[in-house]
Coordinates of C-alpha atoms in Angstrom, one line a residue:
Chain A
X1 CA -51.4 -137.6 -76.8
X2 CA -53.2 -135.1 -74.7
X3 CA -56.6 -136.3 -73.7
X4 CA -58.0 -137.3 -77.0
X5 CA -56.4 -140.7 -77.6
X6 CA -58.5 -142.5 -75.1
X7 CA -62.2 -142.5 -75.7
X8 CA -63.8 -140.4 -73.0
X9 CA -67.2 -141.7 -71.7
X10 CA -69.2 -138.5 -71.8
X11 CA -71.1 -139.6 -68.6
X12 CA -72.0 -136.0 -67.9
X13 CA -71.2 -132.6 -69.2
X14 CA -67.9 -132.0 -67.4
X15 CA -67.5 -128.4 -68.5
X16 CA -70.9 -127.4 -67.1
X17 CA -70.1 -129.3 -63.8
X18 CA -66.8 -127.5 -63.6
X19 CA -68.5 -124.2 -64.1
X20 CA -70.6 -124.9 -61.0
X21 CA -67.4 -124.8 -58.9
X22 CA -66.3 -121.1 -58.8
X23 CA -62.9 -121.9 -57.2
X24 CA -61.8 -124.0 -60.2
X25 CA -61.3 -120.8 -62.3
X26 CA -58.8 -119.4 -59.8
X27 CA -55.1 -119.1 -60.5
X28 CA -52.2 -120.1 -58.2
X29 CA -48.7 -118.7 -58.7
X30 CA -50.0 -117.3 -62.0
X31 CA -51.1 -120.8 -63.3
X32 CA -54.6 -122.1 -63.6
X33 CA -55.5 -124.0 -60.4
X34 CA -55.4 -127.8 -60.8
X35 CA -57.1 -129.1 -57.7
X36 CA -56.1 -132.7 -57.0
X37 CA -56.8 -132.8 -53.3
X38 CA -60.4 -133.7 -53.1
X39 CA -59.7 -136.6 -50.7
X40 CA -58.6 -134.0 -48.1
X41 CA -61.6 -131.8 -48.8
X42 CA -63.7 -131.3 -51.8
X43 CA -64.5 -128.0 -53.4
X44 CA -68.0 -126.6 -53.2
X45 CA -70.5 -126.1 -56.0
X46 CA -72.3 -122.8 -56.4
X47 CA -75.5 -124.6 -55.3
X48 CA -73.9 -125.3 -51.8
X49 CA -72.4 -121.8 -51.5
X50 CA -75.7 -120.2 -52.4
X51 CA -77.8 -122.4 -50.1
X52 CA -75.6 -121.4 -47.2
X53 CA -75.5 -117.7 -47.9
X54 CA -79.2 -117.6 -48.7
X55 CA -79.9 -119.2 -45.4
X56 CA -77.9 -116.7 -43.5
X57 CA -79.4 -113.8 -45.5
X58 CA -83.0 -114.8 -45.4
X59 CA -83.7 -117.8 -43.3
X60 CA -81.4 -117.9 -40.2
X61 CA -82.6 -118.6 -36.7
X62 CA -81.8 -121.1 -34.1
X63 CA -83.8 -124.4 -34.5
X64 CA -85.8 -126.7 -32.4
X65 CA -86.8 -123.9 -30.0
X66 CA -88.6 -121.0 -31.6
X67 CA -92.3 -120.6 -31.7
X68 CA -91.8 -117.9 -34.4
X69 CA -92.0 -118.6 -38.1
X70 CA -88.4 -118.0 -38.9
X71 CA -87.2 -120.5 -36.4
X72 CA -89.8 -123.1 -37.5
X73 CA -88.7 -122.6 -41.1
X74 CA -85.1 -123.0 -40.2
X75 CA -85.9 -126.2 -38.2
X76 CA -87.8 -127.6 -41.1
X77 CA -84.9 -126.9 -43.5
X78 CA -82.3 -128.4 -41.2
X79 CA -84.5 -131.5 -40.6
X80 CA -85.0 -131.8 -44.3
X81 CA -81.3 -132.5 -44.5
X82 CA -81.8 -135.5 -42.2
X83 CA -84.3 -137.0 -44.6
X84 CA -82.0 -136.3 -47.5
X85 CA -79.1 -138.1 -45.7
X86 CA -81.4 -140.9 -44.8
X87 CA -82.3 -141.4 -48.4
X88 CA -78.6 -140.9 -49.5
X89 CA -77.5 -143.9 -47.5
X90 CA -80.9 -145.8 -47.5
X91 CA -81.3 -145.9 -43.8
X92 CA -84.5 -147.1 -42.2
X93 CA -85.3 -143.9 -40.3
X94 CA -84.2 -140.4 -39.7
X95 CA -83.9 -141.4 -36.1
X96 CA -80.8 -143.3 -37.2
X97 CA -79.1 -140.1 -38.6
X98 CA -77.0 -138.3 -36.0
X99 CA -75.4 -135.0 -37.1
X100 CA -71.8 -134.6 -35.9
X101 CA -69.0 -132.2 -36.6
X102 CA -67.5 -134.8 -39.0
X103 CA -66.6 -138.4 -39.2
X104 CA -63.9 -138.1 -36.5
X105 CA -66.5 -136.9 -34.0
X106 CA -68.9 -139.8 -35.1
X107 CA -66.2 -142.4 -34.3
X108 CA -65.4 -140.7 -31.0
X109 CA -69.0 -140.7 -30.1
X110 CA -69.3 -144.5 -30.8
X111 CA -66.1 -145.2 -28.9
X112 CA -67.2 -143.2 -25.9
X113 CA -70.9 -144.0 -25.7
X114 CA -71.2 -147.5 -27.1
X115 CA -67.6 -148.5 -26.4
X116 CA -67.6 -147.5 -22.8
X117 CA -71.0 -149.1 -22.2
X118 CA -70.7 -152.4 -24.0
X119 CA -67.0 -153.2 -24.1
X120 CA -64.9 -154.5 -21.2
X121 CA -61.3 -155.5 -20.6
X122 CA -60.1 -158.2 -22.9
X123 CA -62.7 -157.6 -25.6
X124 CA -61.2 -157.3 -29.0
X125 CA -61.5 -154.5 -31.6
X126 CA -60.3 -155.4 -35.1
X127 CA -59.0 -152.6 -37.4
X128 CA -57.4 -152.7 -40.8
X129 CA -53.8 -151.9 -41.5
X130 CA -54.8 -148.9 -43.6
X131 CA -56.9 -146.9 -41.2
X132 CA -56.9 -143.1 -40.9
X133 CA -55.7 -142.0 -37.5
X134 CA -59.3 -141.0 -36.7
X135 CA -60.2 -144.7 -36.7
X136 CA -57.2 -145.7 -34.7
X137 CA -56.7 -143.2 -31.9
X138 CA -60.2 -143.2 -30.4
X139 CA -59.8 -147.0 -30.0
X140 CA -56.4 -146.7 -28.5
X141 CA -57.8 -144.1 -26.0
X142 CA -60.5 -146.6 -25.1
X143 CA -57.9 -149.4 -24.8
X144 CA -55.9 -147.3 -22.4
X145 CA -59.1 -146.4 -20.4
X146 CA -60.8 -149.8 -20.1
X147 CA -58.3 -152.4 -21.4
X148 CA -59.7 -153.6 -24.7
X149 CA -57.3 -155.2 -27.2
X150 CA -56.7 -153.9 -30.7
X151 CA -56.0 -156.4 -33.5
X152 CA -54.9 -155.3 -37.0
X153 CA -56.0 -157.0 -40.2
X154 CA -53.1 -156.9 -42.7
X155 CA -53.1 -155.8 -46.4
X156 CA -51.0 -157.3 -49.2
X157 CA -48.4 -155.5 -51.3
X158 CA -51.1 -154.1 -53.6
X159 CA -52.9 -152.6 -50.6
X160 CA -55.8 -155.1 -50.7
X161 CA -57.1 -156.7 -47.6
X162 CA -55.7 -160.2 -46.8
X163 CA -59.2 -161.5 -46.2
X164 CA -58.1 -164.9 -44.8
X165 CA -55.9 -163.2 -42.2
X166 CA -58.8 -160.9 -41.4
X167 CA -61.2 -163.8 -40.9
X168 CA -58.6 -165.6 -38.8
X169 CA -58.5 -162.6 -36.4
X170 CA -62.3 -162.9 -35.8
X171 CA -63.4 -164.9 -32.8
X172 CA -66.1 -164.7 -30.0
X173 CA -63.7 -162.2 -28.3
X174 CA -64.2 -159.8 -31.2
X175 CA -66.8 -157.3 -30.2
X176 CA -66.2 -154.6 -32.9
X177 CA -64.7 -154.4 -36.3
X178 CA -63.9 -150.8 -37.4
X179 CA -62.5 -150.2 -40.9
X180 CA -62.2 -147.7 -43.7
X181 CA -64.5 -148.2 -46.6
X182 CA -62.1 -146.6 -49.1
X183 CA -58.6 -145.8 -47.9
X184 CA -57.8 -142.0 -48.1
X185 CA -54.1 -142.9 -48.2
X186 CA -53.9 -145.4 -51.0
X187 CA -57.4 -145.6 -52.5
X188 CA -58.1 -149.3 -51.7
X189 CA -61.8 -150.1 -51.6
X190 CA -62.2 -152.7 -48.9
X191 CA -64.8 -155.5 -49.4
X192 CA -67.1 -153.9 -46.8
X193 CA -70.1 -156.2 -47.3
X194 CA -68.1 -159.4 -46.9
X195 CA -66.2 -158.0 -44.0
X196 CA -69.4 -157.0 -42.2
X197 CA -71.0 -160.4 -42.8
X198 CA -67.9 -162.2 -41.5
X199 CA -67.9 -159.9 -38.4
X200 CA -71.6 -160.5 -37.8
X201 CA -71.0 -164.3 -37.9
X202 CA -68.9 -164.0 -34.7
X203 CA -71.4 -161.6 -33.2
X204 CA -69.3 -158.5 -33.5
X205 CA -70.6 -155.1 -34.4
X206 CA -69.1 -153.1 -37.3
X207 CA -68.3 -149.4 -37.7
X208 CA -67.4 -148.2 -41.2
X209 CA -65.5 -145.0 -41.9
X210 CA -67.1 -143.9 -45.1
X211 CA -65.4 -140.6 -45.6
X212 CA -63.9 -141.5 -49.0
X213 CA -66.8 -143.7 -50.0
X214 CA -69.6 -141.1 -49.6
X215 CA -68.4 -138.9 -52.5
X216 CA -67.6 -141.8 -54.8
X217 CA -69.9 -144.8 -54.3
X218 CA -73.7 -145.2 -53.8
X219 CA -74.3 -146.2 -50.1
X220 CA -77.0 -148.6 -49.0
X221 CA -77.2 -149.4 -45.3
X222 CA -79.8 -152.1 -45.9
X223 CA -77.5 -153.9 -48.3
X224 CA -74.3 -153.2 -46.4
X225 CA -75.7 -154.0 -43.0
X226 CA -73.2 -151.9 -41.1
X227 CA -74.0 -151.2 -37.5
X228 CA -72.4 -147.7 -37.6
X229 CA -71.4 -145.7 -40.6
X230 CA -69.7 -142.3 -40.5
X231 CA -68.8 -139.7 -43.1
X232 CA -68.0 -136.0 -43.3
X233 CA -69.9 -133.4 -45.2
X234 CA -66.9 -131.5 -46.5
X235 CA -65.6 -134.4 -48.5
X236 CA -68.9 -134.8 -50.3
X237 CA -68.9 -131.2 -51.6
X238 CA -70.7 -129.9 -48.5
X239 CA -69.5 -127.4 -45.8
X240 CA -67.0 -128.2 -43.1
X241 CA -68.1 -128.9 -39.6
X242 CA -71.0 -131.1 -40.4
X243 CA -70.9 -134.9 -40.6
X244 CA -73.1 -137.9 -40.2
X245 CA -73.1 -140.8 -37.9
X246 CA -75.5 -143.5 -38.9
X247 CA -76.3 -146.2 -36.3
X248 CA -78.9 -149.0 -36.2
X249 CA -81.7 -147.8 -34.2
X250 CA -81.7 -150.5 -31.5
X251 CA -78.0 -149.8 -30.9
X252 CA -78.5 -146.0 -30.6
X253 CA -81.5 -146.5 -28.3
X254 CA -79.4 -148.6 -26.0
X255 CA -76.5 -146.1 -25.9
X256 CA -76.2 -143.3 -23.4
X257 CA -75.6 -139.8 -24.5
X258 CA -72.0 -138.7 -24.9
X259 CA -72.1 -135.0 -24.5
X260 CA -74.7 -133.2 -22.3
X261 CA -76.3 -129.8 -22.9
X262 CA -79.2 -128.2 -24.6
X263 CA -81.3 -130.0 -27.2
X264 CA -80.4 -133.5 -26.0
X265 CA -82.6 -133.4 -22.9
X266 CA -86.2 -134.1 -22.3
X267 CA -86.5 -132.7 -18.8
X268 CA -83.9 -131.3 -16.4
X269 CA -84.0 -130.8 -12.7
X270 CA -81.0 -130.7 -10.4
X271 CA -81.9 -134.2 -9.2
X272 CA -82.5 -135.9 -12.5
X273 CA -82.4 -135.3 -16.2
X274 CA -84.1 -137.4 -18.8
X275 CA -82.8 -137.7 -22.3
X276 CA -84.5 -136.5 -25.5
X277 CA -85.4 -139.1 -28.1
X278 CA -83.3 -140.1 -31.1
X279 CA -81.6 -138.6 -32.9
X280 CA -81.5 -135.5 -30.6
X281 CA -80.1 -137.5 -27.6
X282 CA -76.7 -137.3 -29.3
X283 CA -76.9 -133.8 -30.5
X284 CA -76.1 -131.5 -27.5
X285 CA -75.9 -127.8 -28.1
X286 CA -76.8 -125.6 -31.1
X287 CA -75.8 -127.6 -34.1
X288 CA -74.1 -126.4 -37.3
X289 CA -77.4 -125.3 -38.8
X290 CA -76.0 -123.6 -41.9
X291 CA -73.7 -126.6 -42.4
X292 CA -76.6 -128.9 -42.4
X293 CA -78.5 -126.7 -45.0
X294 CA -75.4 -126.7 -47.2
X295 CA -75.0 -130.5 -46.8
X296 CA -78.5 -131.0 -48.2
X297 CA -77.6 -128.9 -51.3
X298 CA -74.4 -130.9 -51.7
X299 CA -76.1 -134.3 -51.5
X300 CA -78.8 -133.1 -53.9
X301 CA -76.1 -132.0 -56.3
X302 CA -74.3 -135.3 -56.2
X303 CA -77.5 -137.3 -56.6
X304 CA -78.6 -135.1 -59.6
X305 CA -75.4 -136.1 -61.4
X306 CA -75.8 -139.7 -60.2
X307 CA -73.3 -142.2 -58.9
X308 CA -73.4 -144.3 -62.1
X309 CA -72.0 -141.4 -64.0
X310 CA -69.6 -140.2 -61.3
X311 CA -68.2 -143.7 -60.9
X312 CA -67.8 -144.1 -64.7
X313 CA -66.1 -140.7 -65.0
X314 CA -63.7 -141.3 -62.1
X315 CA -62.9 -144.9 -63.2
X316 CA -62.0 -143.4 -66.6
X317 CA -59.7 -140.8 -65.0
X318 CA -58.0 -143.4 -62.9
X319 CA -57.3 -145.6 -65.9
X320 CA -56.1 -142.6 -67.9
X321 CA -53.8 -141.4 -65.2
X322 CA -52.4 -144.9 -64.5
X323 CA -51.6 -145.3 -68.2
X324 CA -50.0 -141.8 -68.4
X325 CA -47.9 -142.5 -65.3
X326 CA -46.6 -145.8 -66.4
X327 CA -43.9 -144.5 -68.7
X328 CA -42.5 -142.2 -66.1
X329 CA -39.4 -143.9 -64.7
X330 CA -38.7 -143.5 -61.0
X331 CA -42.4 -143.1 -60.2
X332 CA -44.2 -145.7 -58.3
X333 CA -47.8 -145.9 -57.1
X334 CA -48.4 -147.1 -53.6
X335 CA -51.6 -149.1 -53.6
X336 CA -52.7 -150.8 -56.8
X337 CA -55.5 -152.9 -55.4
X338 CA -57.8 -153.9 -58.3
X339 CA -60.7 -152.4 -56.4
X340 CA -59.8 -148.7 -55.6
X341 CA -61.0 -145.2 -56.0
X342 CA -59.5 -142.1 -57.7
X343 CA -56.5 -141.7 -55.5
X344 CA -52.9 -141.8 -56.8
X345 CA -50.4 -142.2 -54.0
X346 CA -47.2 -141.4 -55.7
X347 CA -43.6 -141.9 -54.6
X348 CA -40.6 -140.8 -56.7
X349 CA -37.1 -142.2 -56.4
X350 CA -34.7 -139.8 -54.7
X351 CA -37.4 -137.2 -54.1
X352 CA -39.3 -136.6 -50.9
X353 CA -43.1 -136.2 -51.2
X354 CA -42.7 -132.7 -49.7
X355 CA -40.4 -131.8 -52.6
X356 CA -42.9 -133.1 -55.1
X357 CA -45.8 -131.2 -53.4
X358 CA -43.7 -127.9 -53.3
X359 CA -42.8 -128.0 -57.0
X360 CA -46.3 -129.0 -58.0
X361 CA -47.7 -126.1 -56.0
X362 CA -45.6 -123.7 -58.0
X363 CA -47.2 -125.2 -61.1
X364 CA -50.6 -124.4 -59.7
X365 CA -51.2 -128.1 -58.8
X366 CA -52.6 -128.8 -55.4
X367 CA -51.8 -132.3 -54.1
X368 CA -51.4 -133.6 -50.5
X369 CA -47.9 -134.5 -49.5
X370 CA -47.2 -136.5 -46.3
X371 CA -48.5 -139.5 -44.5
X372 CA -52.2 -138.6 -45.0
X373 CA -53.0 -139.1 -41.3
X374 CA -52.3 -142.8 -41.9
X375 CA -48.8 -143.4 -40.6
X376 CA -49.3 -147.1 -40.1
X377 CA -50.4 -147.5 -43.7
X378 CA -47.2 -145.7 -44.8
X379 CA -45.1 -147.9 -42.6
X380 CA -46.7 -150.9 -44.2
X381 CA -45.2 -149.8 -47.5
X382 CA -41.9 -148.6 -46.0
X383 CA -42.4 -145.0 -47.2
X384 CA -42.3 -141.9 -45.0
X385 CA -45.2 -140.5 -47.1
X386 CA -46.5 -140.0 -50.5
X387 CA -47.6 -137.2 -52.8
X388 CA -51.3 -137.9 -53.3
X389 CA -53.4 -136.8 -56.2
X390 CA -57.1 -137.4 -55.6
X391 CA -60.1 -136.9 -57.9
X392 CA -63.5 -135.4 -57.5
X393 CA -66.4 -135.4 -59.8
X394 CA -65.0 -132.2 -61.4
X395 CA -61.6 -133.5 -62.1
X396 CA -60.7 -133.6 -65.9
X397 CA -58.2 -135.3 -68.1
X398 CA -56.6 -131.9 -68.5
X399 CA -56.0 -132.0 -64.7
X400 CA -54.3 -135.3 -65.1
X401 CA -52.2 -134.0 -68.0
X402 CA -51.1 -131.1 -65.9
X403 CA -50.1 -133.5 -63.1
X404 CA -48.0 -135.5 -65.5
X405 CA -46.3 -132.3 -66.8
X406 CA -45.8 -131.2 -63.2
X407 CA -44.2 -134.6 -62.3
X408 CA -41.8 -134.3 -65.3
X409 CA -40.8 -130.9 -64.0
X410 CA -40.2 -132.4 -60.6
X411 CA -38.0 -135.0 -62.2
X412 CA -36.1 -132.3 -64.1
X413 CA -35.3 -130.4 -61.0
X414 CA -34.3 -133.3 -58.7
X415 CA -33.3 -135.9 -61.3
Chain B
X1 CA -38.9 -104.7 -38.8
X2 CA -35.1 -104.5 -38.2
X3 CA -32.8 -103.5 -40.9
X4 CA -32.1 -107.0 -42.3
X5 CA -29.5 -105.7 -44.7
X6 CA -27.1 -104.8 -41.9
X7 CA -27.1 -108.2 -40.2
X8 CA -23.7 -109.7 -40.3
X9 CA -23.3 -113.2 -41.8
X10 CA -21.5 -115.3 -39.2
X11 CA -21.8 -118.6 -40.9
X12 CA -20.9 -119.9 -44.3
X13 CA -21.5 -123.2 -46.1
X14 CA -18.7 -124.0 -48.6
X15 CA -18.0 -120.3 -48.7
X16 CA -21.6 -119.3 -49.3
X17 CA -22.9 -116.7 -46.8
X18 CA -26.3 -115.3 -46.2
X19 CA -25.2 -112.2 -48.2
X20 CA -24.3 -114.5 -51.1
X21 CA -27.8 -115.9 -51.0
X22 CA -29.3 -112.5 -51.0
X23 CA -27.1 -111.4 -53.9
X24 CA -28.0 -114.4 -55.9
X25 CA -31.7 -114.0 -55.3
X26 CA -31.5 -110.5 -56.6
X27 CA -30.4 -112.0 -59.9
X28 CA -32.8 -114.9 -60.0
X29 CA -36.3 -113.8 -60.6
X30 CA -37.6 -117.2 -61.7
X31 CA -39.0 -119.3 -58.9
X32 CA -37.6 -122.4 -60.5
X33 CA -34.1 -121.0 -60.4
X34 CA -34.5 -119.9 -56.8
X35 CA -35.7 -123.4 -55.8
X36 CA -32.8 -124.9 -57.6
X37 CA -30.5 -122.6 -55.7
X38 CA -32.1 -123.5 -52.4
X39 CA -31.8 -127.2 -53.3
X40 CA -28.1 -126.7 -54.1
X41 CA -27.6 -124.9 -50.8
X42 CA -29.0 -127.9 -49.1
X43 CA -26.6 -130.2 -50.8
X44 CA -23.7 -128.2 -49.2
X45 CA -25.0 -129.3 -45.7
X46 CA -22.6 -131.9 -44.3
X47 CA -24.3 -135.0 -43.0
X48 CA -24.8 -135.1 -39.2
X49 CA -23.0 -137.9 -37.2
X50 CA -25.2 -141.0 -37.4
X51 CA -26.2 -140.8 -33.8
X52 CA -27.4 -137.3 -34.1
X53 CA -30.5 -138.5 -36.1
X54 CA -32.3 -139.2 -32.8
X55 CA -35.7 -138.2 -31.3
X56 CA -34.3 -135.5 -29.2
X57 CA -32.8 -133.6 -32.2
X58 CA -35.9 -134.1 -34.3
X59 CA -38.0 -131.0 -34.9
X60 CA -41.7 -131.6 -35.1
X61 CA -42.9 -131.6 -38.6
X62 CA -45.6 -133.4 -40.4
X63 CA -44.6 -134.0 -44.0
X64 CA -40.8 -134.0 -43.8
X65 CA -38.4 -134.5 -41.0
X66 CA -35.9 -132.0 -39.7
X67 CA -33.1 -132.5 -37.3
X68 CA -31.3 -129.7 -35.4
X69 CA -28.2 -129.9 -33.2
X70 CA -27.1 -126.8 -31.3
X71 CA -23.8 -126.6 -29.4
X72 CA -22.9 -123.5 -27.4
X73 CA -19.4 -122.4 -28.0
X74 CA -17.0 -120.0 -26.2
X75 CA -17.5 -117.6 -23.4
X76 CA -20.3 -115.8 -25.3
X77 CA -22.2 -119.1 -25.7
X78 CA -22.5 -118.6 -29.5
X79 CA -24.8 -121.3 -30.8
X80 CA -23.2 -123.5 -33.4
X81 CA -26.1 -125.0 -35.3
X82 CA -26.1 -128.1 -37.5
X83 CA -29.1 -129.6 -39.2
X84 CA -30.6 -131.8 -41.9
X85 CA -33.8 -132.9 -43.5
X86 CA -35.0 -135.8 -45.6
X87 CA -36.6 -133.5 -48.2
X88 CA -34.4 -131.6 -50.6
X89 CA -36.2 -128.2 -50.5
X90 CA -36.5 -128.3 -46.7
X91 CA -32.9 -129.2 -46.4
X92 CA -32.1 -126.1 -48.4
X93 CA -34.3 -124.1 -46.1
X94 CA -32.5 -125.6 -43.1
X95 CA -29.2 -124.6 -44.6
X96 CA -30.5 -121.1 -45.0
X97 CA -31.6 -121.0 -41.4
X98 CA -28.1 -122.0 -40.3
X99 CA -26.6 -119.2 -42.4
X100 CA -29.0 -116.9 -40.6
X101 CA -28.5 -118.0 -37.1
X102 CA -25.4 -120.2 -36.6
X103 CA -22.5 -118.9 -34.5
X104 CA -24.5 -115.9 -33.3
X105 CA -24.7 -115.0 -29.6
X106 CA -28.1 -115.8 -27.9
X107 CA -28.8 -112.1 -27.8
X108 CA -28.2 -111.7 -31.6
X109 CA -30.3 -114.7 -32.3
X110 CA -33.2 -113.2 -30.4
X111 CA -32.8 -109.9 -32.2
X112 CA -32.7 -111.6 -35.6
X113 CA -35.9 -111.4 -37.6
X114 CA -35.8 -114.6 -39.7
X115 CA -39.3 -114.0 -40.9
X116 CA -38.3 -110.7 -42.4
X117 CA -35.3 -112.3 -44.2
X118 CA -37.5 -115.1 -45.6
X119 CA -40.0 -112.4 -46.6
X120 CA -37.2 -110.6 -48.4
X121 CA -36.2 -113.8 -50.2
X122 CA -39.9 -114.5 -51.1
X123 CA -39.7 -117.7 -49.1
X124 CA -42.0 -116.6 -46.2
X125 CA -44.7 -119.1 -47.2
X126 CA -42.5 -121.9 -45.8
X127 CA -42.7 -120.4 -42.4
X128 CA -46.4 -120.4 -41.6
X129 CA -47.3 -122.3 -38.5
X130 CA -49.4 -124.9 -40.3
X131 CA -46.8 -125.4 -43.0
X132 CA -46.0 -129.0 -42.5
X133 CA -42.2 -128.8 -43.1
X134 CA -40.9 -128.3 -39.6
X135 CA -39.2 -125.0 -40.5
X136 CA -41.5 -123.1 -38.2
X137 CA -40.8 -125.5 -35.4
X138 CA -37.1 -125.2 -36.2
X139 CA -37.3 -121.5 -35.8
X140 CA -39.2 -121.8 -32.5
X141 CA -36.6 -124.2 -31.2
X142 CA -33.7 -122.0 -32.2
X143 CA -35.3 -119.1 -30.4
X144 CA -36.0 -121.2 -27.3
X145 CA -32.4 -122.5 -27.2
X146 CA -31.2 -118.9 -27.5
X147 CA -33.5 -117.8 -24.7
X148 CA -32.4 -120.5 -22.3
X149 CA -28.7 -119.9 -23.2
X150 CA -29.2 -116.3 -22.5
X151 CA -30.7 -117.1 -19.1
X152 CA -27.7 -119.2 -18.2
X153 CA -25.2 -116.5 -19.1
X154 CA -27.2 -113.8 -17.4

């Protein structure tokens, strides 16, 4: 049965959405490209590509400085993205939207500015066991610099958070909880709202790594009540090199700048410099202007399809893929939490993820093979890594069918 | 590019030499058959002694692990190479690297253009610096070992 047997919820016209992504018509090794690595970075729709090239062709100038029209127009276009992002995550104000290079930079900014100002030796930072290295290493660097303690909340064999164990870690010593909203490695969606409420009860602040959530779930900062929330533009169909740090205004106001330079200052003399207002205080140097323009086009694109439809489509794909994988012997999914996103973290008996990835590549199928920058998560499940297939809003049942055929080929070669 | 055809095969695995690999690849035009051949080549690699699977012998890789042991032998300091990997295809590529380099003098190692050989076998893609299989790092380590062995003999 190839695609027809299960009723497909025609949540949006998949063919016309796929037609928006020029790269999906490429061939790899003579086979049609089956792109199943959106969790690493999503492909870009024509609308984003056009917005970026149109900006460079007709609208480009540096921003926040020029008195001339071109610069003012560019500034307006860039700042319009800030408002789009604000609405995208339902933040209170555009002053709470800091543009960064990506989620990694956002976390490092919080660790270096908020962390170094408000944390001291002995304070505890709680992480989950399935964090991306980006949400581990900055806290370890801070630990080594100022002596904070890192605690890790465990997950069960399905990859779901052990909530009781998490709550047991929280105390008046806990000053920050930092966790991934949706795991890039195994797809688990953590109960963010409940985790945040529990952290707030002991007076801790919360940072959420929303890289995998932003493309797949509607975000509402008022409802979630996170103190900091980060995501990357390129995973939500936007350009690389642009990301977002959301922070509650009072926190951002109290934080010192992290990087110094142009744009983040109010006045500079050799004796004393005063900082610019939010959000510019945290945006030193000429930003990724075109990236910002592209990000607006990406978020507009996602919102035009709508998260209800995207979630229905991706949930259908996940169910379809899970059903198709079940009869394949020797194949096991790492992470089968009831709440999870469109990520299949696959291990095969007697076959290294690298072997799987290499053979699938020859079949035109792009998956990620390895530890997915989440080695502790892999250690938790006693695997060196997995072959990860991840979905985007353009992923089709035909892509899943190709994956299954590819995995059967892998089995025939190594079995 | 040096004339790769004329490089002598110094090493064999179960009787298979680099020239055998070349000859077989001439006959195999299907990628699947070539990979099957490389995988088979990997299966010929003897296991390393248990204590050789240590941090010092581990070659930096991201996705798969590669171990490399090099022992200089004789007055010419020919490098006897042994290696392994936890991934089948990488293990085959490690075997290929050993066929290319093992038992050569440091001078010959430094003169050998492995990239050209892999190019010729249409396996060059596995050697790009960002390829996460450790093969590029393995090549760098072999070349570094040869360079330092050469210094010692000079």
